[in-house]
């Protein structure tokens, strides 16, 4: 999934689609990133309308998750049965735990030059999707998809490290973001035995 994100600002839809399909053999939930495929299209500057697209996603994702949970999950076998339960939608403060990072990214987006501007839009979209997915996962147990969108944190940190004329504040924020991203990955993934045992594509066929 991480390798696919670079193709978004490369405007390479075929590469993006191919990598996501490969990633789906590790876990079919990777297909949710197909929501980002409009940003990889060359013929249309979709990123110019990223705010409107996010508003649309806020409306359709709850319904999309319910459809996936109720109908599509059954096609993928016993491994995914836990994702077929639909509960009650509720919002908690924890759903917005990356809002400060989103705010920092917005600040850099506003002051960035045109070339950087396109990439910051993608980071903002990824971080926004993390919050949307976190809220909707209270209703449908598909919260693992935030693992993919949280990659925006590491990409944003990398952007700050490569920034021309970077200042000490840029480096400090970069280190904080990288530390947060690594800690999150370790805490939510590699310290959870049930997650680690399902990280390999052969599990899809067992």
PDB file of C-alpha atoms in Angstrom:
ATOM      1  CA  UNK A   1       0.000   0.000   0.000  1.00  0.00           C
ATOM      2  CA  UNK A   2       2.826   2.372   0.906  1.00  0.00           C
ATOM      3  CA  UNK A   3       4.412   1.849  -2.520  1.00  0.00           C
ATOM      4  CA  UNK A   4       1.151   2.765  -4.272  1.00  0.00           C
ATOM      5  CA  UNK A   5       0.849   6.257  -2.797  1.00  0.00           C
ATOM      6  CA  UNK A   6       3.714   7.742  -4.791  1.00  0.00           C
ATOM      7  CA  UNK A   7       1.781   7.013  -8.000  1.00  0.00           C
ATOM      8  CA  UNK A   8      -0.953   9.436  -6.906  1.00  0.00           C
ATOM      9  CA  UNK A   9       1.143  12.553  -7.524  1.00  0.00           C
ATOM     10  CA  UNK A  10       2.894  10.801 -10.418  1.00  0.00           C
ATOM     11  CA  UNK A  11      -0.600  10.627 -11.985  1.00  0.00           C
ATOM     12  CA  UNK A  12      -0.050   6.965 -12.840  1.00  0.00           C
ATOM     13  CA  UNK A  13      -3.431   5.266 -12.448  1.00  0.00           C
ATOM     14  CA  UNK A  14      -2.303   1.904 -13.861  1.00  0.00           C
ATOM     15  CA  UNK A  15       0.589   1.634 -11.415  1.00  0.00           C
ATOM     16  CA  UNK A  16      -1.643   2.674  -8.502  1.00  0.00           C
ATOM     17  CA  UNK A  17      -4.309   0.128  -9.411  1.00  0.00           C
ATOM     18  CA  UNK A  18      -1.777  -2.674  -9.936  1.00  0.00           C
ATOM     19  CA  UNK A  19      -0.082  -2.167  -6.549  1.00  0.00           C
ATOM     20  CA  UNK A  20      -3.392  -1.950  -4.686  1.00  0.00           C
ATOM     21  CA  UNK A  21      -4.556  -5.195  -6.284  1.00  0.00           C
ATOM     22  CA  UNK A  22      -1.311  -6.885  -5.216  1.00  0.00           C
ATOM     23  CA  UNK A  23      -1.749  -5.476  -1.689  1.00  0.00           C
ATOM     24  CA  UNK A  24      -5.271  -6.931  -1.553  1.00  0.00           C
ATOM     25  CA  UNK A  25      -3.748 -10.430  -1.580  1.00  0.00           C
ATOM     26  CA  UNK A  26      -2.262  -9.593   1.822  1.00  0.00           C
ATOM     27  CA  UNK A  27      -5.583  -8.233   3.064  1.00  0.00           C
ATOM     28  CA  UNK A  28      -8.611  -7.449   0.942  1.00  0.00           C
ATOM     29  CA  UNK A  29      -9.265  -4.256   2.944  1.00  0.00           C
ATOM     30  CA  UNK A  30      -6.475  -2.601   0.903  1.00  0.00           C
ATOM     31  CA  UNK A  31      -9.075  -2.211  -1.861  1.00  0.00           C
ATOM     32  CA  UNK A  32     -10.608   0.662   0.098  1.00  0.00           C
ATOM     33  CA  UNK A  33      -7.785   2.872  -1.214  1.00  0.00           C
ATOM     34  CA  UNK A  34      -9.370   2.639  -4.652  1.00  0.00           C
ATOM     35  CA  UNK A  35     -11.330   5.636  -3.358  1.00  0.00           C
ATOM     36  CA  UNK A  36      -8.168   7.607  -4.123  1.00  0.00           C
ATOM     37  CA  UNK A  37      -7.840   6.528  -7.743  1.00  0.00           C
ATOM     38  CA  UNK A  38      -9.354   9.791  -9.113  1.00  0.00           C
ATOM     39  CA  UNK A  39      -6.227  11.588  -7.840  1.00  0.00           C
ATOM     40  CA  UNK A  40      -4.042   9.410 -10.088  1.00  0.00           C
ATOM     41  CA  UNK A  41      -5.788  10.384 -13.340  1.00  0.00           C
ATOM     42  CA  UNK A  42      -3.715  12.478 -15.765  1.00  0.00           C
ATOM     43  CA  UNK A  43      -6.492  13.927 -17.892  1.00  0.00           C
ATOM     44  CA  UNK A  44      -8.312  15.607 -15.044  1.00  0.00           C
ATOM     45  CA  UNK A  45      -6.832  17.697 -12.235  1.00  0.00           C
ATOM     46  CA  UNK A  46      -8.975  16.051  -9.607  1.00  0.00           C
ATOM     47  CA  UNK A  47      -6.826  17.295  -6.729  1.00  0.00           C
ATOM     48  CA  UNK A  48      -8.140  20.818  -7.401  1.00  0.00           C
ATOM     49  CA  UNK A  49     -11.466  19.609  -6.000  1.00  0.00           C
ATOM     50  CA  UNK A  50     -10.117  17.632  -3.035  1.00  0.00           C
ATOM     51  CA  UNK A  51     -12.249  19.506  -0.485  1.00  0.00           C
ATOM     52  CA  UNK A  52     -15.487  18.750  -2.324  1.00  0.00           C
ATOM     53  CA  UNK A  53     -14.442  15.114  -2.768  1.00  0.00           C
ATOM     54  CA  UNK A  54     -13.812  14.754   0.961  1.00  0.00           C
ATOM     55  CA  UNK A  55     -17.278  16.096   1.700  1.00  0.00           C
ATOM     56  CA  UNK A  56     -18.750  13.537  -0.691  1.00  0.00           C
ATOM     57  CA  UNK A  57     -16.742  10.755   0.968  1.00  0.00           C
ATOM     58  CA  UNK A  58     -18.063  11.818   4.385  1.00  0.00           C
ATOM     59  CA  UNK A  59     -21.547  11.059   3.077  1.00  0.00           C
ATOM     60  CA  UNK A  60     -20.938   7.869   1.084  1.00  0.00           C
ATOM     61  CA  UNK A  61     -18.361   6.024   3.233  1.00  0.00           C
ATOM     62  CA  UNK A  62     -20.835   5.079   6.029  1.00  0.00           C
ATOM     63  CA  UNK A  63     -23.155   3.564   3.412  1.00  0.00           C
ATOM     64  CA  UNK A  64     -20.236   1.972   1.546  1.00  0.00           C
ATOM     65  CA  UNK A  65     -18.951   0.296   4.722  1.00  0.00           C
ATOM     66  CA  UNK A  66     -22.422  -1.061   5.490  1.00  0.00           C
ATOM     67  CA  UNK A  67     -22.763  -2.486   1.976  1.00  0.00           C
ATOM     68  CA  UNK A  68     -19.320  -4.092   2.217  1.00  0.00           C
ATOM     69  CA  UNK A  69     -20.086  -5.525   5.649  1.00  0.00           C
ATOM     70  CA  UNK A  70     -23.507  -6.863   4.714  1.00  0.00           C
ATOM     71  CA  UNK A  71     -22.859  -8.245   1.239  1.00  0.00           C
ATOM     72  CA  UNK A  72     -19.235  -8.225   0.059  1.00  0.00           C
ATOM     73  CA  UNK A  73     -17.544  -9.688   3.173  1.00  0.00           C
ATOM     74  CA  UNK A  74     -19.357 -13.002   2.678  1.00  0.00           C
ATOM     75  CA  UNK A  75     -17.490 -13.514  -0.597  1.00  0.00           C
ATOM     76  CA  UNK A  76     -14.068 -13.634   1.082  1.00  0.00           C
ATOM     77  CA  UNK A  77     -14.472 -16.591   3.410  1.00  0.00           C
ATOM     78  CA  UNK A  78     -14.335 -17.305   7.127  1.00  0.00           C
ATOM     79  CA  UNK A  79     -11.304 -15.115   7.793  1.00  0.00           C
ATOM     80  CA  UNK A  80     -13.394 -11.973   7.280  1.00  0.00           C
ATOM     81  CA  UNK A  81     -16.530 -13.002   9.225  1.00  0.00           C
ATOM     82  CA  UNK A  82     -15.711 -10.557  12.030  1.00  0.00           C
ATOM     83  CA  UNK A  83     -16.244  -7.651   9.642  1.00  0.00           C
ATOM     84  CA  UNK A  84     -19.876  -8.578   8.931  1.00  0.00           C
ATOM     85  CA  UNK A  85     -21.311  -7.143  12.166  1.00  0.00           C
ATOM     86  CA  UNK A  86     -23.020  -3.742  11.921  1.00  0.00           C
ATOM     87  CA  UNK A  87     -23.345  -1.717  15.132  1.00  0.00           C
ATOM     88  CA  UNK A  88     -24.283   1.824  16.120  1.00  0.00           C
ATOM     89  CA  UNK A  89     -22.481   4.864  14.784  1.00  0.00           C
ATOM     90  CA  UNK A  90     -20.993   7.113  17.457  1.00  0.00           C
ATOM     91  CA  UNK A  91     -18.260   9.731  17.628  1.00  0.00           C
ATOM     92  CA  UNK A  92     -15.542   9.936  20.284  1.00  0.00           C
ATOM     93  CA  UNK A  93     -12.641  12.308  20.937  1.00  0.00           C
ATOM     94  CA  UNK A  94     -10.227   9.513  20.034  1.00  0.00           C
ATOM     95  CA  UNK A  95     -11.480   9.610  16.442  1.00  0.00           C
ATOM     96  CA  UNK A  96      -9.741  12.976  16.074  1.00  0.00           C
ATOM     97  CA  UNK A  97      -6.407  12.059  17.653  1.00  0.00           C
ATOM     98  CA  UNK A  98      -4.494  13.077  14.522  1.00  0.00           C
ATOM     99  CA  UNK A  99      -6.273  16.421  14.163  1.00  0.00           C
ATOM    100  CA  UNK A 100      -3.170  18.329  15.409  1.00  0.00           C
ATOM    101  CA  UNK A 101      -1.108  16.607  12.697  1.00  0.00           C
ATOM    102  CA  UNK A 102      -3.810  17.470  10.145  1.00  0.00           C
ATOM    103  CA  UNK A 103      -3.605  21.099  11.282  1.00  0.00           C
ATOM    104  CA  UNK A 104       0.185  21.181  10.879  1.00  0.00           C
ATOM    105  CA  UNK A 105      -0.164  19.660   7.410  1.00  0.00           C
ATOM    106  CA  UNK A 106      -2.779  22.289   6.496  1.00  0.00           C
ATOM    107  CA  UNK A 107      -0.367  25.019   7.594  1.00  0.00           C
ATOM    108  CA  UNK A 108       2.367  23.688   5.290  1.00  0.00           C
ATOM    109  CA  UNK A 109      -0.168  23.237   2.484  1.00  0.00           C
ATOM    110  CA  UNK A 110      -1.180  26.900   2.695  1.00  0.00           C
ATOM    111  CA  UNK A 111       2.405  28.163   2.603  1.00  0.00           C
ATOM    112  CA  UNK A 112       3.760  25.601   0.124  1.00  0.00           C
ATOM    113  CA  UNK A 113       4.759  26.212  -3.488  1.00  0.00           C
ATOM    114  CA  UNK A 114       2.838  24.684  -6.399  1.00  0.00           C
ATOM    115  CA  UNK A 115       4.957  21.522  -6.729  1.00  0.00           C
ATOM    116  CA  UNK A 116       4.742  20.741  -3.009  1.00  0.00           C
ATOM    117  CA  UNK A 117       1.112  21.845  -2.916  1.00  0.00           C
ATOM    118  CA  UNK A 118      -0.079  18.775  -4.840  1.00  0.00           C
ATOM    119  CA  UNK A 119       1.598  16.394  -2.415  1.00  0.00           C
ATOM    120  CA  UNK A 120       0.288  18.195   0.666  1.00  0.00           C
ATOM    121  CA  UNK A 121      -3.232  17.816  -0.736  1.00  0.00           C
ATOM    122  CA  UNK A 122      -2.758  14.030  -0.819  1.00  0.00           C
ATOM    123  CA  UNK A 123      -1.451  14.027   2.763  1.00  0.00           C
ATOM    124  CA  UNK A 124      -4.464  16.062   3.902  1.00  0.00           C
ATOM    125  CA  UNK A 125      -6.832  13.684   2.141  1.00  0.00           C
ATOM    126  CA  UNK A 126      -5.154  10.645   3.736  1.00  0.00           C
ATOM    127  CA  UNK A 127      -5.278  12.169   7.213  1.00  0.00           C
ATOM    128  CA  UNK A 128      -8.899  13.249   6.705  1.00  0.00           C
ATOM    129  CA  UNK A 129      -9.803   9.699   5.675  1.00  0.00           C
ATOM    130  CA  UNK A 130      -8.193   8.420   8.874  1.00  0.00           C
ATOM    131  CA  UNK A 131     -10.672  10.456  10.907  1.00  0.00           C
ATOM    132  CA  UNK A 132     -13.614   9.470   8.702  1.00  0.00           C
ATOM    133  CA  UNK A 133     -12.686   5.775   8.871  1.00  0.00           C
ATOM    134  CA  UNK A 134     -12.198   5.983  12.659  1.00  0.00           C
ATOM    135  CA  UNK A 135     -15.710   7.357  13.141  1.00  0.00           C
ATOM    136  CA  UNK A 136     -17.387   4.894  10.772  1.00  0.00           C
ATOM    137  CA  UNK A 137     -15.507   1.928  12.285  1.00  0.00           C
ATOM    138  CA  UNK A 138     -17.615   2.381  15.433  1.00  0.00           C
ATOM    139  CA  UNK A 139     -20.475   1.061  13.316  1.00  0.00           C
ATOM    140  CA  UNK A 140     -18.646  -1.397  11.053  1.00  0.00           C
ATOM    141  CA  UNK A 141     -15.505  -3.238  12.191  1.00  0.00           C
ATOM    142  CA  UNK A 142     -13.320  -2.036   9.342  1.00  0.00           C
ATOM    143  CA  UNK A 143     -11.117   0.220  11.441  1.00  0.00           C
ATOM    144  CA  UNK A 144      -7.951  -1.511  10.201  1.00  0.00           C
ATOM    145  CA  UNK A 145      -8.117   0.631   7.049  1.00  0.00           C
ATOM    146  CA  UNK A 146      -6.697   3.539   9.078  1.00  0.00           C
ATOM    147  CA  UNK A 147      -3.372   1.667   8.925  1.00  0.00           C
ATOM    148  CA  UNK A 148      -3.234   2.599   5.250  1.00  0.00           C
ATOM    149  CA  UNK A 149      -4.306   6.213   5.518  1.00  0.00           C
ATOM    150  CA  UNK A 150      -2.021   6.829   8.505  1.00  0.00           C
ATOM    151  CA  UNK A 151       0.867   6.304   6.108  1.00  0.00           C
ATOM    152  CA  UNK A 152       0.180   9.944   5.283  1.00  0.00           C
ATOM    153  CA  UNK A 153       1.904  10.813   8.577  1.00  0.00           C
ATOM    154  CA  UNK A 154       5.192   9.194   7.517  1.00  0.00           C
ATOM    155  CA  UNK A 155       4.964  10.690   4.029  1.00  0.00           C
ATOM    156  CA  UNK A 156       4.326  14.128   5.501  1.00  0.00           C
ATOM    157  CA  UNK A 157       7.321  13.697   7.821  1.00  0.00           C
ATOM    158  CA  UNK A 158       9.482  12.697   4.865  1.00  0.00           C
ATOM    159  CA  UNK A 159       8.293  15.787   2.982  1.00  0.00           C
ATOM    160  CA  UNK A 160       9.432  18.029   5.815  1.00  0.00           C
ATOM    161  CA  UNK A 161      12.849  16.359   5.916  1.00  0.00           C
ATOM    162  CA  UNK A 162      13.355  16.963   2.182  1.00  0.00           C
ATOM    163  CA  UNK A 163      11.981  20.499   2.289  1.00  0.00           C
ATOM    164  CA  UNK A 164      14.239  23.119   0.719  1.00  0.00           C
ATOM    165  CA  UNK A 165      15.484  25.719   3.161  1.00  0.00           C
ATOM    166  CA  UNK A 166      14.130  23.776   6.098  1.00  0.00           C
ATOM    167  CA  UNK A 167      14.485  25.295   9.527  1.00  0.00           C
ATOM    168  CA  UNK A 168      14.963  23.703  12.939  1.00  0.00           C
ATOM    169  CA  UNK A 169      11.183  23.692  13.488  1.00  0.00           C
ATOM    170  CA  UNK A 170      10.697  21.658  10.307  1.00  0.00           C
ATOM    171  CA  UNK A 171      13.242  19.074  11.481  1.00  0.00           C
ATOM    172  CA  UNK A 172      11.703  18.919  14.961  1.00  0.00           C
ATOM    173  CA  UNK A 173       8.200  18.371  13.569  1.00  0.00           C
ATOM    174  CA  UNK A 174       9.567  15.742  11.196  1.00  0.00           C
ATOM    175  CA  UNK A 175      11.111  13.771  14.080  1.00  0.00           C
ATOM    176  CA  UNK A 176       7.914  14.046  16.145  1.00  0.00           C
ATOM    177  CA  UNK A 177       5.799  12.797  13.235  1.00  0.00           C
ATOM    178  CA  UNK A 178       8.148   9.909  12.507  1.00  0.00           C
ATOM    179  CA  UNK A 179       8.219   8.897  16.180  1.00  0.00           C
ATOM    180  CA  UNK A 180       4.426   9.017  16.332  1.00  0.00           C
ATOM    181  CA  UNK A 181       4.093   6.965  13.149  1.00  0.00           C
ATOM    182  CA  UNK A 182       6.523   4.267  14.285  1.00  0.00           C
ATOM    183  CA  UNK A 183       4.965   4.117  17.756  1.00  0.00           C
ATOM    184  CA  UNK A 184       1.489   3.811  16.268  1.00  0.00           C
ATOM    185  CA  UNK A 185       2.582   1.024  13.917  1.00  0.00           C
ATOM    186  CA  UNK A 186       4.316  -0.898  16.710  1.00  0.00           C
ATOM    187  CA  UNK A 187       1.457  -0.475  19.181  1.00  0.00           C
ATOM    188  CA  UNK A 188      -1.427  -1.240  16.839  1.00  0.00           C
ATOM    189  CA  UNK A 189       0.231  -3.882  14.671  1.00  0.00           C
ATOM    190  CA  UNK A 190       3.373  -5.687  15.718  1.00  0.00           C
ATOM    191  CA  UNK A 191       2.427  -5.913  19.408  1.00  0.00           C
ATOM    192  CA  UNK A 192      -0.862  -7.576  18.476  1.00  0.00           C
ATOM    193  CA  UNK A 193      -0.310 -11.283  17.821  1.00  0.00           C
ATOM    194  CA  UNK A 194      -3.650 -11.686  16.060  1.00  0.00           C
ATOM    195  CA  UNK A 195      -2.629  -8.997  13.560  1.00  0.00           C
ATOM    196  CA  UNK A 196       0.898 -10.305  12.957  1.00  0.00           C
ATOM    197  CA  UNK A 197      -0.346 -13.821  12.168  1.00  0.00           C
ATOM    198  CA  UNK A 198      -2.548 -12.438   9.388  1.00  0.00           C
ATOM    199  CA  UNK A 199       0.112 -10.369   7.612  1.00  0.00           C
ATOM    200  CA  UNK A 200       0.949 -12.915   4.931  1.00  0.00           C
ATOM    201  CA  UNK A 201      -0.917 -13.503   1.655  1.00  0.00           C
ATOM    202  CA  UNK A 202      -1.152 -17.273   2.102  1.00  0.00           C
ATOM    203  CA  UNK A 203      -3.697 -16.648   4.879  1.00  0.00           C
ATOM    204  CA  UNK A 204      -6.150 -15.461   2.239  1.00  0.00           C
ATOM    205  CA  UNK A 205      -6.423 -18.996   0.894  1.00  0.00           C
ATOM    206  CA  UNK A 206      -6.583 -20.916   4.209  1.00  0.00           C
TER     207      UNK A 206
END
